[in-house]
PDB file of C-alpha atoms and ligand atoms in Angstrom:
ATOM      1  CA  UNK A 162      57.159  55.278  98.734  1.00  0.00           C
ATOM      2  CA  UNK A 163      58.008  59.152  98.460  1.00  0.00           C
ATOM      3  CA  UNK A 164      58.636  60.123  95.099  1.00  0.00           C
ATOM      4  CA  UNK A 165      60.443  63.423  93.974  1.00  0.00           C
ATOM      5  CA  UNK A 166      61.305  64.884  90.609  1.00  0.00           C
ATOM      6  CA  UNK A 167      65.357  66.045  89.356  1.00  0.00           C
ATOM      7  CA  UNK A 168      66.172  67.007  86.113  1.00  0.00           C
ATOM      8  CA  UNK A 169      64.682  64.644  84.190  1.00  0.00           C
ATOM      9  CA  UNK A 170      63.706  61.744  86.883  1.00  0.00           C
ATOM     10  CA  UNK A 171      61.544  60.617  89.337  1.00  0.00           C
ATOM     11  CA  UNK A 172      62.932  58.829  91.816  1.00  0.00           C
ATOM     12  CA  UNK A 173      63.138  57.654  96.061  1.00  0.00           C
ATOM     13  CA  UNK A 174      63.167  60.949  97.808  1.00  0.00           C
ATOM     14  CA  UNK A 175      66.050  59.889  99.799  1.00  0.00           C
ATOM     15  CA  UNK A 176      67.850  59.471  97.023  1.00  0.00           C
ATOM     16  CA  UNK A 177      66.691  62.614  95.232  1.00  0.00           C
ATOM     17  CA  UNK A 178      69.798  65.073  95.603  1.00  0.00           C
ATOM     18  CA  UNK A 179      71.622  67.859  93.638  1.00  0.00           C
ATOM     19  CA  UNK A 180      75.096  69.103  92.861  1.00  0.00           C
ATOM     20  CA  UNK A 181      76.997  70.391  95.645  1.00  0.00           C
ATOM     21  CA  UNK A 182      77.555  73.257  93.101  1.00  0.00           C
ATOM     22  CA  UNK A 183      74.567  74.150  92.632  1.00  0.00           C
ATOM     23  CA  UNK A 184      73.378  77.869  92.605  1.00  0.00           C
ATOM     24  CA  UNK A 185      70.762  77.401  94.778  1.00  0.00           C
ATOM     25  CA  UNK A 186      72.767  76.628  97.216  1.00  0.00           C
ATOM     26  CA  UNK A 187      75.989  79.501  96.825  1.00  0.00           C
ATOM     27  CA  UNK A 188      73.706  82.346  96.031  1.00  0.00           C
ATOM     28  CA  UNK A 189      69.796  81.433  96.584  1.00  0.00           C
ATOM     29  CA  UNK A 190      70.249  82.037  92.623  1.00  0.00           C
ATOM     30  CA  UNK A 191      66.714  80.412  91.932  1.00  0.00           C
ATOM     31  CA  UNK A 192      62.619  80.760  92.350  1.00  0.00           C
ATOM     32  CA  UNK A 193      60.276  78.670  93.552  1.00  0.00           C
ATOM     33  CA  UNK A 194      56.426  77.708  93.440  1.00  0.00           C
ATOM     34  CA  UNK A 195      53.854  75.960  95.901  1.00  0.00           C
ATOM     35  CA  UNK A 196      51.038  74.817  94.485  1.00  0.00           C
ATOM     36  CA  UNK A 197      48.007  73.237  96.532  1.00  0.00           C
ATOM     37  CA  UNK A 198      46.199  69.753  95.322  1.00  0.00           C
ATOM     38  CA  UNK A 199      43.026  68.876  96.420  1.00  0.00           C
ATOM     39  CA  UNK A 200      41.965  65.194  95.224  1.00  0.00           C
ATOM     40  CA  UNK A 201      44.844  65.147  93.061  1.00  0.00           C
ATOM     41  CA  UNK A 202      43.281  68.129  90.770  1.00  0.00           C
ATOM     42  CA  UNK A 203      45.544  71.358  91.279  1.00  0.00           C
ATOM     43  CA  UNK A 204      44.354  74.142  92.769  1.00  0.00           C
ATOM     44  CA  UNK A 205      44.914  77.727  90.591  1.00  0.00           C
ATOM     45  CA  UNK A 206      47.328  76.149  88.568  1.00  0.00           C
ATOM     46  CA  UNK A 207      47.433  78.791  85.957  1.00  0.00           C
ATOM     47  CA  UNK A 208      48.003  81.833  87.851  1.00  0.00           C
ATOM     48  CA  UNK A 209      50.631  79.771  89.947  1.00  0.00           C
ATOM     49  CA  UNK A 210      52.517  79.146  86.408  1.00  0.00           C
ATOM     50  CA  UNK A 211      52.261  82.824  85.535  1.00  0.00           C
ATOM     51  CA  UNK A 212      54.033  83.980  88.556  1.00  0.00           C
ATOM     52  CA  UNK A 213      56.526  81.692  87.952  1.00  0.00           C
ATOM     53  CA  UNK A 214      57.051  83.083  84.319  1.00  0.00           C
ATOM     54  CA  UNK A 215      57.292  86.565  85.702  1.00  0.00           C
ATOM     55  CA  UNK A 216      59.931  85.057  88.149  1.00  0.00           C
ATOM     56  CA  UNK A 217      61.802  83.542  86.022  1.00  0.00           C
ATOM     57  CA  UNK A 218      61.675  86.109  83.253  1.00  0.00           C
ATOM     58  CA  UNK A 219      62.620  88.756  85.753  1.00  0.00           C
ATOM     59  CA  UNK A 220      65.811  86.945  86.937  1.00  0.00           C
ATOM     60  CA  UNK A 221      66.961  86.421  83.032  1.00  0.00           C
ATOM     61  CA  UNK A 222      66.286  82.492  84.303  1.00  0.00           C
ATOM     62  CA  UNK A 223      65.560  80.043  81.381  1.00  0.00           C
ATOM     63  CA  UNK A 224      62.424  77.850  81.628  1.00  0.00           C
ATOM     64  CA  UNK A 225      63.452  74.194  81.844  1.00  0.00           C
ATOM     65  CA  UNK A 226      60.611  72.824  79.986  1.00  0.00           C
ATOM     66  CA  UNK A 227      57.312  74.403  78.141  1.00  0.00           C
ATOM     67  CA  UNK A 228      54.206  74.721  80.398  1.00  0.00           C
ATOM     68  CA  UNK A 229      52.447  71.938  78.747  1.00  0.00           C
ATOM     69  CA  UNK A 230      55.272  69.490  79.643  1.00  0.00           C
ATOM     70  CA  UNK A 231      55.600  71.095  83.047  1.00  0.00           C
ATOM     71  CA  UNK A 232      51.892  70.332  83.645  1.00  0.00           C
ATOM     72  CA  UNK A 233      52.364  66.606  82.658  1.00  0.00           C
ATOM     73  CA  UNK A 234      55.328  66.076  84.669  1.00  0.00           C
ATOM     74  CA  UNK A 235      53.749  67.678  87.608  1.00  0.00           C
ATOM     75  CA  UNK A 236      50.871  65.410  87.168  1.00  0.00           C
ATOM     76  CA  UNK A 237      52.894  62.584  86.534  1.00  0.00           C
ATOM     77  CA  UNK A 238      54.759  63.345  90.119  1.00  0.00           C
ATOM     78  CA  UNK A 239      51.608  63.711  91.930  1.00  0.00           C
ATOM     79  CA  UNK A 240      50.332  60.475  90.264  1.00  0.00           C
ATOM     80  CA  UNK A 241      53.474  58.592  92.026  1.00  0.00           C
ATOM     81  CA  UNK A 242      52.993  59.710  94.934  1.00  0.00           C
ATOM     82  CA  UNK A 243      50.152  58.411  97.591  1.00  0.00           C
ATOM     83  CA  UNK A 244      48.708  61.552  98.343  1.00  0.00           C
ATOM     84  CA  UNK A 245      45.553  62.642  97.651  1.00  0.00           C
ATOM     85  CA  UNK A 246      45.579  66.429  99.308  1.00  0.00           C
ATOM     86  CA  UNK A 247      48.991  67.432  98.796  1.00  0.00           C
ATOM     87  CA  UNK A 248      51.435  70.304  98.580  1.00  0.00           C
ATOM     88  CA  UNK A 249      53.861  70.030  95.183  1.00  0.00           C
ATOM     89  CA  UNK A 250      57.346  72.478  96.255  1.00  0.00           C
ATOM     90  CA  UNK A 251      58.540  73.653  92.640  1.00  0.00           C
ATOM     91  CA  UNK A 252      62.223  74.752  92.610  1.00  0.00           C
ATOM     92  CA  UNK A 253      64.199  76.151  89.253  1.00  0.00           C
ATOM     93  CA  UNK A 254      67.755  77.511  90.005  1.00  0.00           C
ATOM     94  CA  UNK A 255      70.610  78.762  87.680  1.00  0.00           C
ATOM     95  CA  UNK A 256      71.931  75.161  87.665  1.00  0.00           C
ATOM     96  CA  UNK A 257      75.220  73.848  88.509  1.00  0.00           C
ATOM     97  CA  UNK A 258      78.855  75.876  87.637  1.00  0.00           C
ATOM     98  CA  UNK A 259      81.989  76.276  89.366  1.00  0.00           C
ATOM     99  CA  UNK A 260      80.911  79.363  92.254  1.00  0.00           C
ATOM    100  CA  UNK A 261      81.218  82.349  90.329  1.00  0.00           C
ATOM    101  CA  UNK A 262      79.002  85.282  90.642  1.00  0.00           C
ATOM    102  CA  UNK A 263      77.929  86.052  87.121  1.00  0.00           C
ATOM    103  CA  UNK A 264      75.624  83.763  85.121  1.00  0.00           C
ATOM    104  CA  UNK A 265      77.106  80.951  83.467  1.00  0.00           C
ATOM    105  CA  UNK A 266      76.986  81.185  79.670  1.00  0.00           C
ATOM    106  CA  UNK A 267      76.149  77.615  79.325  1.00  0.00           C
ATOM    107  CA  UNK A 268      74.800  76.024  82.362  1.00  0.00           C
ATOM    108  CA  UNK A 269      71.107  74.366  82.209  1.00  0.00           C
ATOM    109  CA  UNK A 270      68.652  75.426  85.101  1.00  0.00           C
ATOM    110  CA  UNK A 271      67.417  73.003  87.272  1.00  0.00           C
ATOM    111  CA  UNK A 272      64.414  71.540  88.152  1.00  0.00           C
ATOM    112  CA  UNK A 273      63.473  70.308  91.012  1.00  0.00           C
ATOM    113  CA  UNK A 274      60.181  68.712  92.783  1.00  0.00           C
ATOM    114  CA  UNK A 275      58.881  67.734  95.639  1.00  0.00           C
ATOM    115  CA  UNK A 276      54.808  66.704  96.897  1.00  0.00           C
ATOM    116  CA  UNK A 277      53.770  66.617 100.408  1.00  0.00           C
ATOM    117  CA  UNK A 278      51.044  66.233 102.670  1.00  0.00           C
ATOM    118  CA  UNK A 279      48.858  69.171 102.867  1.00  0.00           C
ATOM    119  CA  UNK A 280      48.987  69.684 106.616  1.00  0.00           C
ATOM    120  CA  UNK A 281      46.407  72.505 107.024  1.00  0.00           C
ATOM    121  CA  UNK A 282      45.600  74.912 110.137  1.00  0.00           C
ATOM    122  CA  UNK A 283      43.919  72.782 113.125  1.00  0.00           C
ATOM    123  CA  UNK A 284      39.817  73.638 112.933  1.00  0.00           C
ATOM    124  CA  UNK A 285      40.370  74.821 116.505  1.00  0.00           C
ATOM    125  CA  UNK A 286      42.889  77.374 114.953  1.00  0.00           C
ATOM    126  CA  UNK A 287      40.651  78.198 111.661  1.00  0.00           C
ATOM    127  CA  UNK A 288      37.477  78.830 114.054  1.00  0.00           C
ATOM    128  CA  UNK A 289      39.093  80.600 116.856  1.00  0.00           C
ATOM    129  CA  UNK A 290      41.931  82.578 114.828  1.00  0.00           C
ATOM    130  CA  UNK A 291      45.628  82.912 115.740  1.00  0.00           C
ATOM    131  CA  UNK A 292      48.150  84.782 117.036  1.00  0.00           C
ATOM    132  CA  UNK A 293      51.124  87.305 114.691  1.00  0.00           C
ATOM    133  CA  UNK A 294      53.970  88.927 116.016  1.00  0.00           C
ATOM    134  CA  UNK A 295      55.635  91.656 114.112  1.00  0.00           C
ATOM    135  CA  UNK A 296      58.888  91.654 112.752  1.00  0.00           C
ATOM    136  CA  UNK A 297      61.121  94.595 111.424  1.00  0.00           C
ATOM    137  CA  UNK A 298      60.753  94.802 107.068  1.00  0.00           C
ATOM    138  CA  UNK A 299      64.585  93.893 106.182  1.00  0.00           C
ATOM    139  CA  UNK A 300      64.031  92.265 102.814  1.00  0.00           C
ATOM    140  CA  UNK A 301      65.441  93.035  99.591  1.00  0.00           C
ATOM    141  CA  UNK A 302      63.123  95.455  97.133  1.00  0.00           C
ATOM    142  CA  UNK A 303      62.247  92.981  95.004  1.00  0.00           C
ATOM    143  CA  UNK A 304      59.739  91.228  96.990  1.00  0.00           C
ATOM    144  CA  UNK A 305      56.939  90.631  93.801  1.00  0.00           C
ATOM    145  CA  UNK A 306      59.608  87.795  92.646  1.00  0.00           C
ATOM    146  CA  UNK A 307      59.206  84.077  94.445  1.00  0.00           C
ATOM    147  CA  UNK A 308      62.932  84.063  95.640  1.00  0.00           C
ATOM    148  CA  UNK A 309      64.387  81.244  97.205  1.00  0.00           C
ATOM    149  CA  UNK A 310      66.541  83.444  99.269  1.00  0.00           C
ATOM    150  CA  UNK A 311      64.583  83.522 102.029  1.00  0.00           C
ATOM    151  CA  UNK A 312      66.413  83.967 105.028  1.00  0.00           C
ATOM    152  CA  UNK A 313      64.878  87.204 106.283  1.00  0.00           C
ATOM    153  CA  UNK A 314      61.305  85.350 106.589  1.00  0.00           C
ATOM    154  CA  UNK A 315      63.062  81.843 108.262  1.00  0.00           C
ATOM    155  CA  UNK A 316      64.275  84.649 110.898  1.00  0.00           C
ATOM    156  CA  UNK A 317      60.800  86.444 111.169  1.00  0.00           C
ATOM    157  CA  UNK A 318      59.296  82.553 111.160  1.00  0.00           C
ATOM    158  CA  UNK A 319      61.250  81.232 113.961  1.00  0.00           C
ATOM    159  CA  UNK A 320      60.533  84.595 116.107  1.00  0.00           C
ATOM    160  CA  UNK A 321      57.292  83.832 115.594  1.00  0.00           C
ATOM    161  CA  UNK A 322      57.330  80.120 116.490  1.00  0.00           C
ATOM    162  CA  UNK A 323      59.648  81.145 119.848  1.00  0.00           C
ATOM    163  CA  UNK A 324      56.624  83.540 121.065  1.00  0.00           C
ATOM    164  CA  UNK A 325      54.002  80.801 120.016  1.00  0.00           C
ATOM    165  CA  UNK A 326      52.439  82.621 117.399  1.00  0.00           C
ATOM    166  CA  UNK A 327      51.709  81.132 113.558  1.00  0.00           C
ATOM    167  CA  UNK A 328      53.340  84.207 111.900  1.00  0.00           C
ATOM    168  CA  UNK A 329      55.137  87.082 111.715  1.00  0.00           C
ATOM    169  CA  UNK A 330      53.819  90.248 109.856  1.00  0.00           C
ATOM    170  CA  UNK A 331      56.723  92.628 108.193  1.00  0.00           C
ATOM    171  CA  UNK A 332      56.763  96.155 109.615  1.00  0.00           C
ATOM    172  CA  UNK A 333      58.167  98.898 107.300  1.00  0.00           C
ATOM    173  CA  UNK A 334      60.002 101.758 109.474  1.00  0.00           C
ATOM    174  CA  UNK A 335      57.484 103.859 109.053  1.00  0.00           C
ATOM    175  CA  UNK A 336      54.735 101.502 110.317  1.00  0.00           C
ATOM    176  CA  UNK A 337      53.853 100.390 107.456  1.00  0.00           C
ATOM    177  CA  UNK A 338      52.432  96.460 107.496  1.00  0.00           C
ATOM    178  CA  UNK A 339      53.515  94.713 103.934  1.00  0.00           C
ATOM    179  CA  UNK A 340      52.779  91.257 104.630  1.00  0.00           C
ATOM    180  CA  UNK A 341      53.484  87.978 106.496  1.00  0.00           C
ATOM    181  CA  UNK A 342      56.500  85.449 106.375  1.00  0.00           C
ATOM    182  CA  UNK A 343      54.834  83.475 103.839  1.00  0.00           C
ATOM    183  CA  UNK A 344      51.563  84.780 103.777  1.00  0.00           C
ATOM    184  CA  UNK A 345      49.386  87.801 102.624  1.00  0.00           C
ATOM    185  CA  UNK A 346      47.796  90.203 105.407  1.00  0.00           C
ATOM    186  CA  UNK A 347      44.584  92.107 105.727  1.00  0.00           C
ATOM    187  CA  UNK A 348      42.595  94.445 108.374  1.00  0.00           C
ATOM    188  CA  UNK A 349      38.802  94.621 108.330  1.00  0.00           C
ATOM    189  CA  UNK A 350      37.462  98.412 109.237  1.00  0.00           C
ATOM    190  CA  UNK A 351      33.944  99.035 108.891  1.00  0.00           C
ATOM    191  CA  UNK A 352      33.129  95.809 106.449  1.00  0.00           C
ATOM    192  CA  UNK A 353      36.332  97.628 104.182  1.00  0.00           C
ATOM    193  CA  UNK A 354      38.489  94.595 103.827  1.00  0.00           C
ATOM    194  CA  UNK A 355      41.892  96.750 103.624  1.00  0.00           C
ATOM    195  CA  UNK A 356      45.303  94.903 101.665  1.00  0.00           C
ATOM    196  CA  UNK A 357      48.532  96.473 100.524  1.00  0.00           C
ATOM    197  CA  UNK A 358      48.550  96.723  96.188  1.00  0.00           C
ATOM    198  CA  UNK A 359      49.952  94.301  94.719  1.00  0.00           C
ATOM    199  CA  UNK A 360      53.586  95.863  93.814  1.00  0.00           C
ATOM    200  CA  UNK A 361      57.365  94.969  94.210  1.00  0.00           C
ATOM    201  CA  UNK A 362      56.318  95.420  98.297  1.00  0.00           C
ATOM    202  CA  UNK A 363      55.116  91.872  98.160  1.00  0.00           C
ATOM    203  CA  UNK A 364      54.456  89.030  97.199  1.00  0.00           C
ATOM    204  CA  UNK A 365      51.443  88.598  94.786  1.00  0.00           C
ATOM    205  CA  UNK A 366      50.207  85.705  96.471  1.00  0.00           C
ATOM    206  CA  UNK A 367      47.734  83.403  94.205  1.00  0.00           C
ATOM    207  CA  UNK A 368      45.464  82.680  97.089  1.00  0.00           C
ATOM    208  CA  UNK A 369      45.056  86.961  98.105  1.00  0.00           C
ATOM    209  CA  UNK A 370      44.233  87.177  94.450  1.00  0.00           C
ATOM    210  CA  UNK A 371      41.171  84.451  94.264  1.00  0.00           C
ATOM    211  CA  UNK A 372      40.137  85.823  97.608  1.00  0.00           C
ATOM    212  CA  UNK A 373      39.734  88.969  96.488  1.00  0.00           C
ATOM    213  CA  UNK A 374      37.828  87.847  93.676  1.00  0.00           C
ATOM    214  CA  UNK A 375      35.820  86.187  95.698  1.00  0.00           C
ATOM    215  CA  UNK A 376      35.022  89.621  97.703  1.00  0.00           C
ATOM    216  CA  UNK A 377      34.382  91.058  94.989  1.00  0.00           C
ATOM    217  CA  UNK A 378      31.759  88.313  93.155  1.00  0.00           C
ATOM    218  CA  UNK A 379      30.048  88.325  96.988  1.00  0.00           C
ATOM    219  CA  UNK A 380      29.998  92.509  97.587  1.00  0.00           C
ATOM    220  CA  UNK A 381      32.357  92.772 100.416  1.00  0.00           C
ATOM    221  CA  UNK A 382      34.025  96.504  99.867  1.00  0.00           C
ATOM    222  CA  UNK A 383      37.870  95.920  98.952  1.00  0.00           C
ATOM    223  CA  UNK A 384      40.384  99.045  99.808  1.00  0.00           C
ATOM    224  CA  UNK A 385      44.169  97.835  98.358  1.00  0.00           C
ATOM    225  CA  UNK A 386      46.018 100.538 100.269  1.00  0.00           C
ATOM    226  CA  UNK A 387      48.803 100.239 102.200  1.00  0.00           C
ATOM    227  CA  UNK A 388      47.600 100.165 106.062  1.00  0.00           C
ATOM    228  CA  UNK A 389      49.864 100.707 109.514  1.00  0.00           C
ATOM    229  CA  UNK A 390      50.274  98.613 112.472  1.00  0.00           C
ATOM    230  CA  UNK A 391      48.711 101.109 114.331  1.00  0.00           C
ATOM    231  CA  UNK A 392      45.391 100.505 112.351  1.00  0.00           C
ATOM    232  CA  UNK A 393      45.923  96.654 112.617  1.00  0.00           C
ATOM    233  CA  UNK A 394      45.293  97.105 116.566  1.00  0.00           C
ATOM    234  CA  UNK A 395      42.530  99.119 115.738  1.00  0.00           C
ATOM    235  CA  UNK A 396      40.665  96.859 113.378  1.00  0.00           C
ATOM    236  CA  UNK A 397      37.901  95.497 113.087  1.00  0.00           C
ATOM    237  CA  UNK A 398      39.128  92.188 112.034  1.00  0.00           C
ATOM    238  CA  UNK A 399      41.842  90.840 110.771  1.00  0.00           C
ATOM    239  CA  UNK A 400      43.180  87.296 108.545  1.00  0.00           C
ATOM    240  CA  UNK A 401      46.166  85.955 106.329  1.00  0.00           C
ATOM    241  CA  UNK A 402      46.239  84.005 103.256  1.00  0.00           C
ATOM    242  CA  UNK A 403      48.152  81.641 101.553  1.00  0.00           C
ATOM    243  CA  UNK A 404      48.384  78.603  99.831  1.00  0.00           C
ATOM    244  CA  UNK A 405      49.218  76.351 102.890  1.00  0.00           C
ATOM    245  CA  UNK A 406      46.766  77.765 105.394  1.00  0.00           C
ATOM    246  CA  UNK A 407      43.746  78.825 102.961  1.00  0.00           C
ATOM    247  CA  UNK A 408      42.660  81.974 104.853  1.00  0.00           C
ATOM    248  CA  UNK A 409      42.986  82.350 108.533  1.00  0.00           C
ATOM    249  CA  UNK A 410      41.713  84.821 111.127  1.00  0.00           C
ATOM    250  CA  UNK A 411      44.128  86.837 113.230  1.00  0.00           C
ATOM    251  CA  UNK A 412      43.274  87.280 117.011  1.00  0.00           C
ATOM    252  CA  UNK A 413      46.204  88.543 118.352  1.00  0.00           C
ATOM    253  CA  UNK A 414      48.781  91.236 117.192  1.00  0.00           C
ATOM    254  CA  UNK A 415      51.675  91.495 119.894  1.00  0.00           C
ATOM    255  CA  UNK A 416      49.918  90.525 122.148  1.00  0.00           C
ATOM    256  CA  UNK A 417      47.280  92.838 121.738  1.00  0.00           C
ATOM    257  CA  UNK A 418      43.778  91.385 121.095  1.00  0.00           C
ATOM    258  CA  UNK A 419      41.760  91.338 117.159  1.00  0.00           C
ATOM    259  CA  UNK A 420      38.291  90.993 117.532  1.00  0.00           C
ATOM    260  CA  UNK A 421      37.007  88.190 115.356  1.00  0.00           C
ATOM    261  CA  UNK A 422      34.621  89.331 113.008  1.00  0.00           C
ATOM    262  CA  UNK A 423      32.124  87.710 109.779  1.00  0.00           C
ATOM    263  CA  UNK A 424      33.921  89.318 107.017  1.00  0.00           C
ATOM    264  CA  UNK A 425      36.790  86.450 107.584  1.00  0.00           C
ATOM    265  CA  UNK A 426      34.478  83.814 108.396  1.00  0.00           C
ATOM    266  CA  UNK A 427      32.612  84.312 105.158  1.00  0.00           C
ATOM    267  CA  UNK A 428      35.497  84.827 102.486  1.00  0.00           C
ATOM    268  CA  UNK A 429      36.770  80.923 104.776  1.00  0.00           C
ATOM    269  CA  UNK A 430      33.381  79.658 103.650  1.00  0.00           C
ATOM    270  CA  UNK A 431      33.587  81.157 100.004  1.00  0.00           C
ATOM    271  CA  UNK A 432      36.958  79.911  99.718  1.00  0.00           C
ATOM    272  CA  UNK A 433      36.112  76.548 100.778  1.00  0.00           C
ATOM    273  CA  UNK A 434      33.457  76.343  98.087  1.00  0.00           C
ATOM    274  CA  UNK A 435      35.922  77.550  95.679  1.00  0.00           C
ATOM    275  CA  UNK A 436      38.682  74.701  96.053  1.00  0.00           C
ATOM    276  CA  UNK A 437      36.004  72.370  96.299  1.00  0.00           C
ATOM    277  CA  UNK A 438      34.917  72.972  93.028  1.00  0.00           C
ATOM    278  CA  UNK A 439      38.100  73.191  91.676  1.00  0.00           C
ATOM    279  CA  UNK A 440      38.201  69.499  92.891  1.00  0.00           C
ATOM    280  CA  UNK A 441      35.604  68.691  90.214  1.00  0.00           C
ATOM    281  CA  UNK A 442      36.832  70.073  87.129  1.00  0.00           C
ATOM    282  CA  UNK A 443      38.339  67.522  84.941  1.00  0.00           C
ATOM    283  CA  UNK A 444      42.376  67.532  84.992  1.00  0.00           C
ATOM    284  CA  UNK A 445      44.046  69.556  82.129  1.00  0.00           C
ATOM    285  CA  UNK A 446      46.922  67.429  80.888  1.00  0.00           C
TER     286      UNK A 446
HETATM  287  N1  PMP B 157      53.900  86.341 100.813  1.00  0.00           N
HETATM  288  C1  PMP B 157      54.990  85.585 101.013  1.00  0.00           C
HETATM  289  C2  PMP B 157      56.268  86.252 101.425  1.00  0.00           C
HETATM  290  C3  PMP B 157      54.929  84.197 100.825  1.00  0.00           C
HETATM  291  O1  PMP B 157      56.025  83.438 101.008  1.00  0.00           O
HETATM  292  C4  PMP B 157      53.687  83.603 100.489  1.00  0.00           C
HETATM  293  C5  PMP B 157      53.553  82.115 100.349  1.00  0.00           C
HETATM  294  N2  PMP B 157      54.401  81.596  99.409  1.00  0.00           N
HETATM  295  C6  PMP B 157      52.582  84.427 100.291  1.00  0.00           C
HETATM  296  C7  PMP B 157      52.721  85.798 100.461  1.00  0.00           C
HETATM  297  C8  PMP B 157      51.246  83.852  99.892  1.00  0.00           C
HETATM  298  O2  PMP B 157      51.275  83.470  98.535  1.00  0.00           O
HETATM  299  P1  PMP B 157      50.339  82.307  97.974  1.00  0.00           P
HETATM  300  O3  PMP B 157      48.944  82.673  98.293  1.00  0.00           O
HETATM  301  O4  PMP B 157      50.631  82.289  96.520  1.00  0.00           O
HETATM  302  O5  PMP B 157      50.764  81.046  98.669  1.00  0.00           O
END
């Protein structure tokens, strides 16, 4: 049986519900994580739990429990479940109050969780890359912070999914590419592997930040610049990252054809190696 986590207890998912008052619901008034398992050992649990910090810190949200008790209970949820390679969905809001825009003085945040199977890219898609559309930038400024209000990427998503492609990549107005629905972007140009900063632009995703290590630790040439569509057509190469898909080659930007290149096909096989190993290290609890 599915088990999820609310405030406090595990219990049936279908039974796992919150308050119709809740302010995740009137105002997206929350933050959320996803964090990876492989074998039941999490995957860059750390830097996951300082984003959330910063999140949650940055919206004046309370933490609902200390990290050490956040760790247990998310390895108490995973143990419940029957899933060995899994995706745990971590959602805090404002908690529940009568709908009022200001904070409530004296409202607990909730806490929320959910685990999943971690339904990965197809190998066909992994070897042979996929397809982005592009999508006009019409997010708030604030993009750094994991937001549950999220309805500018569900649109870009679903344009996507209509044209067949796996994502859509956010174009600024001056051609500027930040970075996908749920994903982080990067162009290849002469072995440069090119990535907007991190900075309130985007999200700082977890798995850009290990793969970048990775580039680094293995000499490929890293340029964090901001970069245009006009050079994505251009490129060399070009991939996505994120928790759920790992990293991904691109091979088609509206329509208009990415070579496929080694720079992506290594950092796949480095990453690989890296969650594997993560697999083996003993379970901090
Ligand atoms: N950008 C956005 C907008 C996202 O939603 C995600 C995935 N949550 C990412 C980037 C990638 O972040 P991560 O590698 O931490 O999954």
């Amino acid at each position: 049986m599915r088990i999820s986590y609310v405030n406090g207890s595990f219990i049936p998912h279908e039974q796992a519900t919150i308050h119709i008052d809740d302010r995740g619901t009137d105002f997206a008034d929350g933050v959320y994580e996803v964090i990876a398992y492989k074998n039941r050992k999490l995957i860059d649990l750390e830097p996951h739990f300082a984003r959330l910090k910063n999140s949650l810190a940055f919206l004046h949200l309370a933490e609902p429990m200390n990290s050490n008790t956040l760790r247990t209970t998310i390895n108490t949820l995973i143990g419940k479940n029957k899933i060995d390679d899994g995706l745990l969905y971590l959602r805090i809001t404002r908690g529940v109050a009568e709908r009022a825009h200001p904070f409530p003085s004296d409202t607990k945040t909730s806490l929320v969780m959910t685990v999943k199977e971690w339904k990965k890219p197809s190998d066909a898609e992994y070897t042979n890359g996929v397809k982005v559309i592009t999508h006009p930038e019409i997010r708030w400024a604030w993009r750094h912070i994991k937001s549950i209000c999220l309805l500018p990427n569900i649109m870009a998503k679903q344009k996507a999914a209509d044209l067949n492609a796996k994502e859509a990549w956010f174009v600024e107005k001056d051609g500027t590419i930040t970075e996908g629905s749920s994903s982080n972007v990067y162009i290849v140009k002469n072995g440069i592997v090119i990535t907007q900063p991190e900075s309130n632009d985007i999200l700082g995703g977890i798995t850009r930040k290990t793969i970048l290590n990775l580039a680094q630790e293995n000499n490929i040439k890293i340029d964090e610049r901001k970069f245009t569509l006009t050079e994505a057509i251009s490129a060399d190469e070009a991939f996505m990252t994120s928790t759920s898909m790992g990293i991904i080659a691109v091979n088609e930007i509206d329509g208009k054809k990415i070579p496929l290149g080694t720079t992506a096909r290594r950092l796949q096989g480095l990453y690989e190696s890296y969650v594997n190993a993560i697999g083996e290290l003993p379970q901090i609890n």
